[in-house]
Coordinates of C-alpha atoms in Angstrom, one line a residue:
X21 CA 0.0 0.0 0.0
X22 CA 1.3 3.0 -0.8
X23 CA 0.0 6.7 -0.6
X24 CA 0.9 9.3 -3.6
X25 CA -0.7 12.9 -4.4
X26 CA -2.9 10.9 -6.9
X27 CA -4.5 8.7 -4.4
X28 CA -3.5 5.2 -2.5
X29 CA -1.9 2.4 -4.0
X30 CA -3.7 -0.9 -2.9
X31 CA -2.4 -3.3 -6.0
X32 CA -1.1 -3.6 -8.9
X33 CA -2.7 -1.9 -12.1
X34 CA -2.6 -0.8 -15.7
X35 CA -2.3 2.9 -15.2
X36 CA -0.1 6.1 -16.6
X37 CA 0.8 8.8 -14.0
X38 CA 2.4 11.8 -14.7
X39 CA 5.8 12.6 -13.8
X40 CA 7.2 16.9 -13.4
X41 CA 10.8 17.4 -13.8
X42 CA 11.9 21.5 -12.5
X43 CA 15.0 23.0 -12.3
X44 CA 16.3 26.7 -11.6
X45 CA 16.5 28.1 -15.2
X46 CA 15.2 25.1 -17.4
X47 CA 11.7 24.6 -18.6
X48 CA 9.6 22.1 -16.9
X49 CA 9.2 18.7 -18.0
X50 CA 6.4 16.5 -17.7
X51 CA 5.8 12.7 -19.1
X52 CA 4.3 9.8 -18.5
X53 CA 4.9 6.7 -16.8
X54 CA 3.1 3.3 -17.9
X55 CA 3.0 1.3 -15.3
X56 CA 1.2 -2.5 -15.9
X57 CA -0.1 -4.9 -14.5
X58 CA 1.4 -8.6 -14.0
X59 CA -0.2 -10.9 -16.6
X60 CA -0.7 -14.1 -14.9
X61 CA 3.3 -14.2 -13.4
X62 CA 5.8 -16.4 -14.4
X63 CA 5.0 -17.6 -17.9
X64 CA 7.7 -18.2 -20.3
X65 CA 11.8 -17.9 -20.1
X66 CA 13.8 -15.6 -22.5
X67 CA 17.0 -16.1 -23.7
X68 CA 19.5 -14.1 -25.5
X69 CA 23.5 -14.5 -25.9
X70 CA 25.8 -11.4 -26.5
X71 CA 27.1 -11.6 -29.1
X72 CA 25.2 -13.9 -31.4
X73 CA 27.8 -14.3 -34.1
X74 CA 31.5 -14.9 -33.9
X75 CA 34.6 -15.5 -36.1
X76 CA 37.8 -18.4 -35.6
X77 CA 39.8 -15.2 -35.5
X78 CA 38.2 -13.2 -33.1
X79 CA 36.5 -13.2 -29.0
X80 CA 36.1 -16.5 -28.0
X81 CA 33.6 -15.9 -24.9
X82 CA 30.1 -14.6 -24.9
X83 CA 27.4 -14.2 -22.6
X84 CA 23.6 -15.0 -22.3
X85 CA 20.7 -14.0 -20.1
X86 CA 17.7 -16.0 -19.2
X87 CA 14.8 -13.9 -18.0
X88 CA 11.1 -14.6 -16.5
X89 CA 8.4 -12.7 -18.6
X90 CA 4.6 -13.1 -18.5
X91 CA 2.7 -14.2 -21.4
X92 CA 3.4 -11.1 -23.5
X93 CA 7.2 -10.7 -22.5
X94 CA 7.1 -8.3 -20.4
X95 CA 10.1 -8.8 -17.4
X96 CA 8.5 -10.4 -14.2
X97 CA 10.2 -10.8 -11.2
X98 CA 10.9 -14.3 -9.8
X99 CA 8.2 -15.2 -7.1
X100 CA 11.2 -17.7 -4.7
X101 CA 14.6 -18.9 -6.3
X102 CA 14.0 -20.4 -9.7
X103 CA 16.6 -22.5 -11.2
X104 CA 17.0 -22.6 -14.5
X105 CA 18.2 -25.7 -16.8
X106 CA 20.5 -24.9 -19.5
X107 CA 22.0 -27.0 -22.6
X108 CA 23.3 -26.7 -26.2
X109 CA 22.3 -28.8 -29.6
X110 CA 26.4 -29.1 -29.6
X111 CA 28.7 -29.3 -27.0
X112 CA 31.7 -29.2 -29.4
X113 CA 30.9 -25.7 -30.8
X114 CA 30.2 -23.9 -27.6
X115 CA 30.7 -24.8 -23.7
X116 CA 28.7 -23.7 -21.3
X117 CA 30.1 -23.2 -18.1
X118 CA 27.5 -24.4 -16.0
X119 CA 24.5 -26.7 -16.7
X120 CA 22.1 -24.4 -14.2
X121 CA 21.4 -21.1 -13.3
X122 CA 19.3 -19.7 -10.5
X123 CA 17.2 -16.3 -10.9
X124 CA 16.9 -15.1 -7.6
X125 CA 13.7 -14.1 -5.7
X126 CA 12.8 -10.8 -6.5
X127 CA 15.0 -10.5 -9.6
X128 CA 13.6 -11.1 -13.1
X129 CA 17.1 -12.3 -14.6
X130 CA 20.2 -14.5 -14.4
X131 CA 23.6 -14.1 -16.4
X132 CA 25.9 -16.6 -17.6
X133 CA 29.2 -17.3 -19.7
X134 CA 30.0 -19.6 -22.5
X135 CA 33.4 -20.1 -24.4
X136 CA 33.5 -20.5 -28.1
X137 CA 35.5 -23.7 -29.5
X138 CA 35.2 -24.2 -33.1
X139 CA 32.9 -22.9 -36.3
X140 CA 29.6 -23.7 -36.2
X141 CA 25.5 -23.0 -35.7
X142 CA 24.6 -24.0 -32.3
X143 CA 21.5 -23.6 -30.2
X144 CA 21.2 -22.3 -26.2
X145 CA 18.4 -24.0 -24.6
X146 CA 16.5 -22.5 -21.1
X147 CA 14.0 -24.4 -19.4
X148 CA 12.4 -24.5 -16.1
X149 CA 9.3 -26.3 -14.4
X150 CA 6.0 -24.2 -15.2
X151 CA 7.2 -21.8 -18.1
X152 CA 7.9 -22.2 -21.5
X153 CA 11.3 -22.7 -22.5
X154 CA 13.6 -20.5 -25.2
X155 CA 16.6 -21.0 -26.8
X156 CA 19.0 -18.6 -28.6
X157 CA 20.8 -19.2 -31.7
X158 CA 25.1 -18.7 -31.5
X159 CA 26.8 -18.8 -34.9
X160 CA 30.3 -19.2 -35.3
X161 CA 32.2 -18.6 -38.8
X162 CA 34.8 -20.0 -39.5
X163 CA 38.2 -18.3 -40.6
X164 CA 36.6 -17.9 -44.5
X165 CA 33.9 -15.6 -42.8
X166 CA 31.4 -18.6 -43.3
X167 CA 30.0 -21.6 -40.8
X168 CA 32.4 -24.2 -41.6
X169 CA 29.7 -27.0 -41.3
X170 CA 27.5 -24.9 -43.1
X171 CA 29.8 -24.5 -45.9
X172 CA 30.0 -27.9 -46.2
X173 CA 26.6 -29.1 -45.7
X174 CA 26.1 -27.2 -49.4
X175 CA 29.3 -28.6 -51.4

């Protein structure tokens, strides 16, 4: 519960309230804020891995994030620890450097490492009990500036 010039807070709702900005010497400022509600919690996990394309030649670690969004993926915040189960579609392209991850109560994300090994396409897979799962796409090129396997795969 919380009290504010516009009224009391009792729960959370779709709204916009205004925000004023003032200083000595500026012009004012005003703006909204959307604030939404929570569409039925903890829905579906989303992953994404920075960067999502690499070269032999060049960084040879990248990171990912798994959050917890509600069924239009929008951020939600983790209800009690959550752990989160991670794999790849190929261990030889990437390594992850652990197989879980825990988003902490109260925090709607978790970050993690993985090293790049060789040239390839490889897939990041997040899953937890109760939400969807996601997965993230990592390519690697080889020296050529194309996926090895790839490049192949079409001789």
């Amino acid at each position: 519960r919380r009290h504010t010039r516009y009224g009391t807070v009792t729960g959370v709702q779709t709204c916009a309230l205004p925000i004023s900005i003032a200083a000595p010497g500026y012009a004012s400022e005003e703006f909204e804020i959307k604030i939404y509600d929570i569409k039925q919690g903890e829905k579906q996990l989303l992953v994404k891995t920075v960067p999502d394309t690499f070269t032999a030649n060049g960084p040879t670690k990248g990171y990912y994030s798994v959050e917890l969004a509600d069924i239009d993926s929008n951020p939600t915040f983790a209800k009690q620890d959550t752990i989160i189960s991670l794999s790849t579609s190929n261990d030889e392209i990437i390594t992850i450097f652990q197989n879980e991850i825990v988003i902490n109560e109260g925090e709607y994300y978790a970050i993690g490492e993985f090293q790049v090994n060789k040239p390839g396409e490889v897939s990041l897979y997040a899953e937890s009990p109760n939400t969807d799962p996601d997965s993230s796409k990592i390519t690697v090129l080889g020296a050529t500036g194309e996926d090895d396997e790839i490049g192949r795969a079409h001789v």
